[in-house]
DNA sequence: AATCGCTCCCAAAGCGCTTTGGATGCCGCA
DNA sequence: TGCGGCATCCAAAGCGCTTTGGGAGCGATT
């Protein structure tokens, strides 16, 4: 049994489709009594306007597209993705929007965007995982479809809207925290440095070091996929150095867990012999402790970022003149049990 | 500049919309020469039929909906979600389908499904995270919208299509493996046991134990969110018992990592003093080692499951009579460095 | 020369909704 | 009595596409 249509509903009520439509959409030119009748009948039949038809008639798809890069070079499905989506989804469902996911390969981005535009399935787009130099932004700007970037692209040449965490400041702050504890040999276990956020984090780290007249040791800086294995690998190599680090700055909880494993495998005590500070995206399935944080961390909810991105995009769609908009989220530094003064021998 | 429409394209070519449409859709009644002309013009203008209009006209939305439960009781965004989506997404984009995500709260599932049906935005649905007794299945079956369940719901009273891993056998096999190594005190660190897969895993564990005349110790069985903290908590409590387990069977790599941490914190050596077997969903960002697995594990790619679910659903949409379909994926037992013979003192 | 059968194309209706531009009836007011 | 004004409602067009039901043109057949 197919769902009931507007026309059928109108027929049953002895009204015209026009009146029923207006009634349901809250237009004033309809008697309150009939409006009540209509509402009642609609509820009784679980009537919902067909989105496709509505979209065709209004020209608004009532859907937002999320474009997820499926890179061939680093074939990793982003762990923060689920949380971001959850945050954005809350906002969309509150506003009656659907969420459309497109996984597009790096190669045919250009074609993919045009298609999305031409197919008219979405009113706006959220762009994930911007690189330092990201060509997708110019492309989207040219297409004239509203969009918001989760993160930034340093070298983008056109204005665009974004929501980002202040990664530079977060890592600068974290580095200062370690420096204040007396650490000098600080390792950076970073994400892939063609990603914009990773570059900014490195800059923050370097800036804090430079402010104390320190030059980071290249042997203590690695980049890579932010996995447990990466953290373990990096820590293993670095702890074997003649002059090993006394502290690690990690880009993700997973990396930090890998570092911790290797630290403990070396018989070193976390927070005593070696300190770890990590960035914490507050992922639902990867919590940094319960009440008390395990790792000292720069904390910023990626779910909240999802909400902000979504809200911003809906705002831009409602009022295109308000673009470009920007929103900077500050990470907070929470102190856990993974940090302590640098060992005396190192001071 | 709005995208070009069929009518405009037709006008430019001096043809009727009918002919252009047929030409583009491969119908036979059009001259090959004109078909080429049309194709060329379409390519030049980057023409794509408007999906909303096409959907309205054909009655097919060319989109699949994924319904993600946003539970209030366990507010966890499923870590396997991103990988599943990636797998399904591959299949959809290959077939020209869009993917629609709906996050719906446990409370108003019923309303949500009806809406989705009535709004007509999708041609089929994939259901995630079935519980042992899941009312959503009967609901969807009643609505008459094609759907496939990722997993099963033991107490469902209606036939339905599913793709599932043989969780029972996987955990039975893993348990037998540990038993063969001489372990008798085996702990089960399970997922939440209102989830169907978790129940099956427990059954597999219990069956293997029973086959050797062993009764699992309730003190060695816990359930919970599959997080690192859960694994650590469980291991801490169990290792403090007068008669601690010599082996752990974990439901996820994260749990296993938590167990490992606690095991090592106790000064015990993994694979010597204590063994761990875990289930491994082969998540992109949570690999169980590179070539050689770190943990001995029952391995089954959730991404592949996503592909299978998607393919099955598209198959059902194309040929509704083929439903219900079922597909059982077998996990393979891969041996890593986390298991070894039970310590002699325990034999 | 008339008819048939193709091939190739088109006009028009329809998918379910919104929206423009009236119609209708009823009131009060001069 | 006549008319403007208001409150309610409706007919019809249109969103961009597919699809049904022809219709022209042309070579082949009789």
Coordinates of C-alpha atoms in Angstrom, one line a residue, chain B residues 207-346:
Chain B
X207 CA 29.4 -24.1 23.8
X208 CA 33.1 -24.6 23.4
X209 CA 33.6 -24.7 27.1
X210 CA 30.7 -27.1 27.6
X211 CA 32.1 -29.4 24.9
X212 CA 35.1 -29.9 27.2
X213 CA 33.0 -30.3 30.3
X214 CA 33.8 -26.8 31.6
X215 CA 31.4 -24.3 33.0
X216 CA 32.4 -20.7 32.5
X217 CA 33.0 -18.8 35.7
X218 CA 30.5 -15.8 35.9
X219 CA 33.3 -13.8 37.5
X220 CA 35.2 -14.1 34.3
X221 CA 32.4 -12.8 32.1
X222 CA 31.7 -9.2 31.6
X223 CA 29.8 -7.2 29.0
X224 CA 30.0 -3.5 28.2
X225 CA 30.8 -0.9 25.6
X226 CA 33.8 -2.2 23.7
X227 CA 36.3 0.4 24.7
X228 CA 39.9 0.4 25.8
X229 CA 38.8 1.4 29.3
X230 CA 36.4 -1.5 29.5
X231 CA 39.1 -3.9 28.7
X232 CA 41.4 -2.4 31.3
X233 CA 38.8 -2.4 33.9
X234 CA 37.7 -5.9 33.3
X235 CA 41.3 -7.2 33.3
X236 CA 42.2 -5.3 36.4
X237 CA 39.3 -6.8 38.4
X238 CA 39.9 -10.3 37.1
X239 CA 43.7 -10.3 37.5
X240 CA 43.1 -9.4 41.1
X241 CA 41.1 -12.6 41.7
X242 CA 42.6 -15.4 43.8
X243 CA 42.3 -17.6 40.7
X244 CA 42.9 -15.2 37.8
X245 CA 42.3 -16.1 34.2
X246 CA 45.2 -17.2 32.0
X247 CA 43.4 -16.1 28.8
X248 CA 41.1 -13.4 27.7
X249 CA 38.6 -13.5 24.8
X250 CA 37.8 -10.0 23.7
X251 CA 35.0 -8.6 21.5
X252 CA 37.1 -5.9 19.9
X253 CA 40.6 -4.7 19.3
X254 CA 40.0 -1.7 21.6
X255 CA 39.0 -4.0 24.5
X256 CA 42.0 -6.2 23.8
X257 CA 44.3 -3.2 23.9
X258 CA 42.9 -2.3 27.3
X259 CA 43.4 -5.8 28.6
X260 CA 46.9 -5.8 27.2
X261 CA 47.7 -2.6 29.0
X262 CA 46.5 -4.0 32.3
X263 CA 48.3 -7.3 31.8
X264 CA 51.5 -5.5 31.2
X265 CA 50.9 -3.2 34.1
X266 CA 50.8 -6.4 36.2
X267 CA 54.2 -7.3 35.0
X268 CA 52.8 -10.2 33.0
X269 CA 54.0 -11.1 29.6
X270 CA 51.5 -11.4 26.8
X271 CA 51.5 -14.7 25.0
X272 CA 53.5 -16.3 27.9
X273 CA 51.8 -15.6 31.2
X274 CA 48.5 -14.4 29.7
X275 CA 46.9 -15.0 26.3
X276 CA 44.5 -12.8 24.4
X277 CA 42.3 -13.6 21.5
X278 CA 40.1 -10.8 20.1
X279 CA 37.7 -10.3 17.4
X280 CA 39.1 -8.0 14.7
X281 CA 36.8 -6.1 12.4
X282 CA 39.7 -5.0 10.3
X283 CA 38.9 -1.3 10.7
X284 CA 41.0 1.0 8.6
X285 CA 42.2 3.1 11.5
X286 CA 42.6 0.2 13.9
X287 CA 44.8 -2.4 12.4
X288 CA 45.9 -5.5 14.1
X289 CA 49.5 -5.2 13.1
X290 CA 50.8 -5.0 9.6
X291 CA 51.8 -8.2 7.9
X292 CA 51.9 -10.2 11.1
X293 CA 49.0 -9.8 13.4
X294 CA 49.7 -8.6 16.9
X295 CA 46.8 -10.2 18.5
X296 CA 45.5 -13.7 17.7
X297 CA 42.1 -12.8 16.4
X298 CA 38.9 -13.9 14.7
X299 CA 39.1 -11.6 11.7
X300 CA 36.3 -10.5 9.5
X301 CA 36.2 -7.3 7.5
X302 CA 33.4 -5.0 8.4
X303 CA 34.0 -3.1 5.2
X304 CA 33.4 -6.2 3.2
X305 CA 30.2 -6.7 5.2
X306 CA 29.2 -3.2 4.1
X307 CA 29.8 -4.2 0.5
X308 CA 27.8 -7.3 0.8
X309 CA 24.9 -5.6 2.5
X310 CA 24.8 -3.0 -0.2
X311 CA 25.0 -5.5 -3.0
X312 CA 22.3 -7.6 -1.5
X313 CA 20.0 -4.7 -1.0
X314 CA 20.5 -3.5 -4.6
X315 CA 19.8 -7.1 -5.7
X316 CA 16.6 -7.2 -3.8
X317 CA 15.4 -3.8 -5.2
X318 CA 16.1 -5.1 -8.7
X319 CA 14.3 -8.3 -8.0
X320 CA 12.0 -8.1 -4.9
X321 CA 11.0 -11.8 -5.3
X322 CA 14.5 -12.8 -4.4
X323 CA 14.0 -11.6 -0.8
X324 CA 14.6 -12.7 1.9
X325 CA 18.2 -13.4 1.2
X326 CA 20.9 -14.4 3.7
X327 CA 24.6 -14.3 3.7
X328 CA 26.9 -15.7 6.3
X329 CA 30.5 -14.5 6.5
X330 CA 33.0 -16.7 8.3
X331 CA 35.7 -15.1 10.4
X332 CA 39.1 -16.5 10.0
X333 CA 41.3 -17.3 13.0
X334 CA 44.6 -15.6 12.6
X335 CA 47.4 -16.4 15.0
X336 CA 49.5 -13.6 16.3
X337 CA 51.8 -13.1 19.2
X338 CA 49.3 -12.7 21.9
X339 CA 48.7 -16.4 22.6
X340 CA 50.7 -19.2 23.9
X341 CA 50.4 -22.3 26.0
X342 CA 48.8 -21.9 29.4
X343 CA 51.5 -21.4 32.1
X344 CA 52.6 -24.7 33.5
X345 CA 51.5 -23.9 37.0
X346 CA 47.9 -23.7 35.8

